[in-house]
CSV table of C-alpha atoms in Angstrom, one decimal:
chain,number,residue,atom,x,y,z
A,924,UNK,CA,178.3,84.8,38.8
A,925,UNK,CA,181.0,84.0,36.3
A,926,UNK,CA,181.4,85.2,32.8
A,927,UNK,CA,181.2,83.1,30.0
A,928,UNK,CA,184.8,82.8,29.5
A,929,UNK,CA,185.3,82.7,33.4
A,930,UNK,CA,183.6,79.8,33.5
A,931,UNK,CA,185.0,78.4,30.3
A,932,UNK,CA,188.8,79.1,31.6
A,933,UNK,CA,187.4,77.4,35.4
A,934,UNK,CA,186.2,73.8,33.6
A,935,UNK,CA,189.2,74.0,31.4
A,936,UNK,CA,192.0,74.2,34.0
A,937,UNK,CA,190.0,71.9,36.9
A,938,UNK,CA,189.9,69.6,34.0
A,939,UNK,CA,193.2,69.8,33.4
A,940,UNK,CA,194.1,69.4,37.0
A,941,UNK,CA,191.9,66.7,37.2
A,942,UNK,CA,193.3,64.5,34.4
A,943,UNK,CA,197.0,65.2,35.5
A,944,UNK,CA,196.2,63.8,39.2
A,945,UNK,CA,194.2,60.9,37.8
A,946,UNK,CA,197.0,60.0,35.2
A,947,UNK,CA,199.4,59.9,38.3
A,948,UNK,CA,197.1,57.4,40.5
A,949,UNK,CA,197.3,55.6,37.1
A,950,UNK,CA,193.2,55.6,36.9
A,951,UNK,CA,191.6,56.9,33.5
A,952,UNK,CA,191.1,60.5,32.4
A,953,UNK,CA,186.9,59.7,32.5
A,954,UNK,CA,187.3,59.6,36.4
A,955,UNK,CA,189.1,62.9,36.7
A,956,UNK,CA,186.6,64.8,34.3
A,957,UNK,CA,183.5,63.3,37.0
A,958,UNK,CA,185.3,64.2,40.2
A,959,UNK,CA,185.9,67.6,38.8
A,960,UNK,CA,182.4,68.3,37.7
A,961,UNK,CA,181.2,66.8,40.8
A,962,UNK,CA,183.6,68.9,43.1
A,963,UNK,CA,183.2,72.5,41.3
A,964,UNK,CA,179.6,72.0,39.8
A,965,UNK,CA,176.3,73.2,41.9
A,966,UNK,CA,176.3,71.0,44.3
A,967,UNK,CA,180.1,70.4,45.3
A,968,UNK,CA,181.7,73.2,46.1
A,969,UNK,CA,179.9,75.8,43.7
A,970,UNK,CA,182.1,77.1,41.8
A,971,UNK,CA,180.4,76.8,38.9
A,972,UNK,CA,176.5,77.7,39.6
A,973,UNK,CA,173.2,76.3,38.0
A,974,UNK,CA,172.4,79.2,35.7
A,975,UNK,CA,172.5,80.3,32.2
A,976,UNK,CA,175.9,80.5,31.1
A,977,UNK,CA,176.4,77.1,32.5
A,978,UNK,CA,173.5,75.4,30.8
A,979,UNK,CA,174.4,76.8,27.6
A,980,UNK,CA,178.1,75.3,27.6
A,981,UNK,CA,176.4,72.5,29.3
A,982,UNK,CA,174.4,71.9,25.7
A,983,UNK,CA,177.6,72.4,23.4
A,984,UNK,CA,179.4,69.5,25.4
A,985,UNK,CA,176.3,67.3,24.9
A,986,UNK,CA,176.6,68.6,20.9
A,987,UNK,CA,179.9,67.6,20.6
A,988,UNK,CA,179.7,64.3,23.0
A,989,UNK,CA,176.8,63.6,20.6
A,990,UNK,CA,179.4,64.5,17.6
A,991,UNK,CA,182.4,62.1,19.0
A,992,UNK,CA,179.8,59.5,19.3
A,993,UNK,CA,178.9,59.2,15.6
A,994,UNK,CA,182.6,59.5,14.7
A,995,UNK,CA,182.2,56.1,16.3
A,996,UNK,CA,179.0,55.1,14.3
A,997,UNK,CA,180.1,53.1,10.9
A,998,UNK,CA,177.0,52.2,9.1
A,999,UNK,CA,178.3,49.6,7.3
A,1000,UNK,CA,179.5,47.8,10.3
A,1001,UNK,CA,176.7,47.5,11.7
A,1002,UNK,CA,175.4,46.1,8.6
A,1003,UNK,CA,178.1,43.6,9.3
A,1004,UNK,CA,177.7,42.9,12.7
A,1005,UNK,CA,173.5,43.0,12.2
A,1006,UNK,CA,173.4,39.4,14.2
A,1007,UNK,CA,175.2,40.9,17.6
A,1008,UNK,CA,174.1,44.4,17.3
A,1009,UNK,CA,170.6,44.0,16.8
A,1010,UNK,CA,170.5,40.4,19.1
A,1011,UNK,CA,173.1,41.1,21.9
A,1012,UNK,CA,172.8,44.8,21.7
A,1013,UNK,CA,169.2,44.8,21.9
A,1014,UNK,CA,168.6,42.1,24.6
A,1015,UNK,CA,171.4,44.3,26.6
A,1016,UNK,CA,168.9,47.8,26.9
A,1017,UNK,CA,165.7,45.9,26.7
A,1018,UNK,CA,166.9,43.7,29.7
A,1019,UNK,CA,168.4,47.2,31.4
A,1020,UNK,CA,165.2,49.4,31.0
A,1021,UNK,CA,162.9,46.4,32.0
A,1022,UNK,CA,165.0,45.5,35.1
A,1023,UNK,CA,164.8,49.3,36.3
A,1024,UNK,CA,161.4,48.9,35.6
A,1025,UNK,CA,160.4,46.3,37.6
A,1026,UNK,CA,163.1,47.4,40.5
A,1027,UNK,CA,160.9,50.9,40.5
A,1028,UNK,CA,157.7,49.3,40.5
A,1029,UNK,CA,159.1,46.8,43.5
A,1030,UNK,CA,160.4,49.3,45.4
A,1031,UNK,CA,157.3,51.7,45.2
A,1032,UNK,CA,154.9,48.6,46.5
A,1033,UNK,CA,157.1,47.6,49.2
A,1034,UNK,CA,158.2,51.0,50.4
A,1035,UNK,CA,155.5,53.4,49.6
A,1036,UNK,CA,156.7,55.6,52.5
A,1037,UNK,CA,160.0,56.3,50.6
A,1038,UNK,CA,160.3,55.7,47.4
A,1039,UNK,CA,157.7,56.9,45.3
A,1040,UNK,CA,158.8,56.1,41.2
A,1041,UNK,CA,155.9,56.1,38.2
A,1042,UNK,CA,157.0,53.7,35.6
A,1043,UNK,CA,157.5,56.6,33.7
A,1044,UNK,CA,160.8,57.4,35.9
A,1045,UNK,CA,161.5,53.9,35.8
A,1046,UNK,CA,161.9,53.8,31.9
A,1047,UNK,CA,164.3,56.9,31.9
A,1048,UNK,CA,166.2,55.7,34.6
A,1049,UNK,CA,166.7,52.0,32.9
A,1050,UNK,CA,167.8,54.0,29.7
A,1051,UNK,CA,169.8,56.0,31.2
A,1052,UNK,CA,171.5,53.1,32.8
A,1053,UNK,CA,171.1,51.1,29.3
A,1054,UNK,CA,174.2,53.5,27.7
A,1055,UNK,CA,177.6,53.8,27.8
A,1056,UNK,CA,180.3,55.5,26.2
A,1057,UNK,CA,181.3,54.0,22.8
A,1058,UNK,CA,184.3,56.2,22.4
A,1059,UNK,CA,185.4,55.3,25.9
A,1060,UNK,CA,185.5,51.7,26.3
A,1061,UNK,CA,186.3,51.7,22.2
A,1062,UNK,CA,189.7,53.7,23.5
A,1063,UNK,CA,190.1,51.0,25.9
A,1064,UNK,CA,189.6,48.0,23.8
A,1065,UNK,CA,192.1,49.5,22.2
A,1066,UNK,CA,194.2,50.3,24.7
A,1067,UNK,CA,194.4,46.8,25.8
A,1068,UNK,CA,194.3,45.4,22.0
A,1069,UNK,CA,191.0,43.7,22.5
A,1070,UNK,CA,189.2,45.4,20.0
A,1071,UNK,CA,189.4,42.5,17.4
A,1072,UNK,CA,188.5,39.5,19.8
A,1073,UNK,CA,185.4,37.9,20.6
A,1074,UNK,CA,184.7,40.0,22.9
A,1075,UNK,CA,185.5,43.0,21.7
A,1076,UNK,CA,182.9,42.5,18.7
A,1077,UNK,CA,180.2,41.6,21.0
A,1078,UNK,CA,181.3,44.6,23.2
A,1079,UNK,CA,181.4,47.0,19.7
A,1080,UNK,CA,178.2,45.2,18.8
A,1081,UNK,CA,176.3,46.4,22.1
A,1082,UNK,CA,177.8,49.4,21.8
A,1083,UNK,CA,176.4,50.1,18.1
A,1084,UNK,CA,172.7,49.6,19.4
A,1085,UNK,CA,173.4,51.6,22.5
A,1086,UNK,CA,174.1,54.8,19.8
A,1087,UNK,CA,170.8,54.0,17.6
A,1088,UNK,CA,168.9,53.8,20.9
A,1089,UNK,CA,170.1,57.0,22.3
A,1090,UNK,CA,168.0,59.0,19.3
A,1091,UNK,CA,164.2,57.2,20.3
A,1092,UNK,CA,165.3,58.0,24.1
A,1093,UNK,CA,165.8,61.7,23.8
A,1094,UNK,CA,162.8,61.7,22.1
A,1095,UNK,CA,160.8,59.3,24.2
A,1096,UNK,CA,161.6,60.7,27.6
A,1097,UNK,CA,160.4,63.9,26.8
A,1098,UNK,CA,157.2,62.7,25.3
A,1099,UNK,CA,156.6,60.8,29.0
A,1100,UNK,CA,156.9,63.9,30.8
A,1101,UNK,CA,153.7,65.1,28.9
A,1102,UNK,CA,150.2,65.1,30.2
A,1103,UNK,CA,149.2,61.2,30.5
A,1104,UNK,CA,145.4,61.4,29.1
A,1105,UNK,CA,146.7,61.8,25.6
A,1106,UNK,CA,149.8,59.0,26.1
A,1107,UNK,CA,149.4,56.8,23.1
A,1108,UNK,CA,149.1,59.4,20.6
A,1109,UNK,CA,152.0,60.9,22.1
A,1110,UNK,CA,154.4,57.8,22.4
A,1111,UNK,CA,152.8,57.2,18.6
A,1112,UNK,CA,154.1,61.1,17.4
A,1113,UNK,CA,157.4,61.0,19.6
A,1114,UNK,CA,157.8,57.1,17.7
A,1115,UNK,CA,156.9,59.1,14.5
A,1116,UNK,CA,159.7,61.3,14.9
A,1117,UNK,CA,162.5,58.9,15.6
A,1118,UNK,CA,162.2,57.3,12.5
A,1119,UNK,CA,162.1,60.0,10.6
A,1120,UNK,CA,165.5,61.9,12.8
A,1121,UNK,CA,167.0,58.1,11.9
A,1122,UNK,CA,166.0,58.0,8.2
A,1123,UNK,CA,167.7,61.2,7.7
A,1124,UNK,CA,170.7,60.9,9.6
A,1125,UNK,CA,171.2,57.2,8.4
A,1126,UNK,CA,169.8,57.5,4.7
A,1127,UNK,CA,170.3,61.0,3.7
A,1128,UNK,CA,172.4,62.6,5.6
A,1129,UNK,CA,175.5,60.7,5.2
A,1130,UNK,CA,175.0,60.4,1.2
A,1131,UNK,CA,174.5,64.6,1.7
A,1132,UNK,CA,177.4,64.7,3.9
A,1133,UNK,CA,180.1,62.6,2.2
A,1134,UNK,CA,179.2,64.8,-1.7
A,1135,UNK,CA,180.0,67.9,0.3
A,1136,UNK,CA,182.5,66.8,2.4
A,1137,UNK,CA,184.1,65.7,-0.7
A,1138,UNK,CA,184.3,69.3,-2.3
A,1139,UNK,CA,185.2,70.6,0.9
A,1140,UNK,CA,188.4,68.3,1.0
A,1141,UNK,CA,189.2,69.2,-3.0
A,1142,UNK,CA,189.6,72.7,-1.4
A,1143,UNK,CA,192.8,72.0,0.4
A,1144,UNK,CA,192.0,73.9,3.2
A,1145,UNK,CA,191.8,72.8,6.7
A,1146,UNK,CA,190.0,76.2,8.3
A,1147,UNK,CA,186.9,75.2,5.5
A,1148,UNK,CA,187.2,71.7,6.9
A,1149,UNK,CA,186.9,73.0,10.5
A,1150,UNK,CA,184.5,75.3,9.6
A,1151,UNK,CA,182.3,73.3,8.4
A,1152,UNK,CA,182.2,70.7,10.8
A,1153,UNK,CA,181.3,73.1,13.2
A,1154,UNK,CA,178.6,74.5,11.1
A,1155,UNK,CA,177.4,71.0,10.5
A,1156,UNK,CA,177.4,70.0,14.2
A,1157,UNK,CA,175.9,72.8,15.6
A,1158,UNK,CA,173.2,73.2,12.6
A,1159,UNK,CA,171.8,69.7,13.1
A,1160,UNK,CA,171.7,70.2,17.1
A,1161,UNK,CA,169.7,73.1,16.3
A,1162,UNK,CA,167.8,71.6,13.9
A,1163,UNK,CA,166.7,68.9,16.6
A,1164,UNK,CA,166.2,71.3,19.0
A,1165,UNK,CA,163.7,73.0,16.8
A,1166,UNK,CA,159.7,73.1,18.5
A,1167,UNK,CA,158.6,70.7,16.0
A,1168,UNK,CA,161.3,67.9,17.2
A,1169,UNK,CA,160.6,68.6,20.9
A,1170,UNK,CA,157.1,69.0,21.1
């Protein structure tokens, strides 16, 4: 069993090694980081086990995947961009869910011997499939100066909802895993509770946010700058983490 910062030294170097080869085969830097976790996680070549120590970095990459995502989120573009975001973007995971959907419920009728998926599974598989990486193919838009075409707007458009979706499905999926006598009332509270995560991350927490940030920066002071993004991004993760946002 590794140590914290064993384990933390072992992701950071295979990463490293992993980027450098992809870089040379001219393939991007997101392939490298999946081979590598594939190769040294549990069920490669073990290096790095399923326990504790790995869980909890495990939930600070999520934290600040999370965090690089809504460096990505701009409010008043997708105020601007309403049309494809809440049209295109929309049809795109409602079409993705629904097509898992049906594909589980398909493959549990015709093969009941093998595949056995509730529509439950089905759901958090389609969502699951529904997402992508906005800061990914954002870099590569870039990258390849497509980020002002046609497009490229649709692309950033689907990409928008995919980031205001991801809040109802971390709070939806959980609320399937729950006992099913009790389901609407449960779907109803775990509804409940994404709006209200929304309101203030949308509403009042970035009017919050930009006041203090703004003293922060009068400071001159890029440790207090640091600081408190960390604070910040770590607080609300433990915030939503609280019992009364899981349960």
């Amino acid at each position: 069993m590794h140590s914290a910062l064993e384990l933390t030294l072992l992701l950071l170097g295979a990463a490293v090694l992993g980027v450098v080869i992809f870089r040379m085969l001219h393939l991007p830097p997101m392939l490298g980081y999946l081979a590598v976790g594939i190769l040294i996680g549990p069920h490669g070549f073990g290096m790095a086990s399923d326990n504790q120590t790995t869980h909890a970095l495990a939930e600070f990459g999520v934290v600040f995947l999370m965090f690089s995502i809504g460096l990505e989120f701009s409010l008043p573009k997708l105020v601007a961009m309403r049309r494809t975001v809440f049209g295109l973007g929309m049809a795109q995971v409602l079409c993705t869910i629904g097509a898992a959907m049906v594909f589980g419920w398909l493959t549990a009728a015709l093969l009941p011997q093998m595949v056995d998926i509730s529509w439950r599974a089905a759901f958090a598989l389609g969502g699951a499939l529904a997402m992508s990486s906005t800061a990914i193919v954002s870099k590569m838009l870039t990258e390849r100066l497509e980020l002002e075409t046609p497009h490229g707007r649709q692309i950033i458009g689907i990409l928008l909802f995919q980031d205001l979706a991801v809040v109802p499905l971390l709070i939806l999926v959980p609320a399937l895993a729950k006992d099913s006598s009790n389901l609407p009332a449960t779907l109803a509270w775990a509804g409940f509770k994404a709006a209200i995560v929304l309101l203030l991350l949308l509403v009042i927490g970035q009017k919050l946010m930009r006041n203090w940030f703004h003293i922060v920066v009068k400071r001159r002071s890029q440790e207090l700058f640091m600081l408190n993004l960390l604070l910040i991004t770590l607080g609300a993760a433990w915030i939503t983490s609280a019992p009364a946002c899981r349960s």
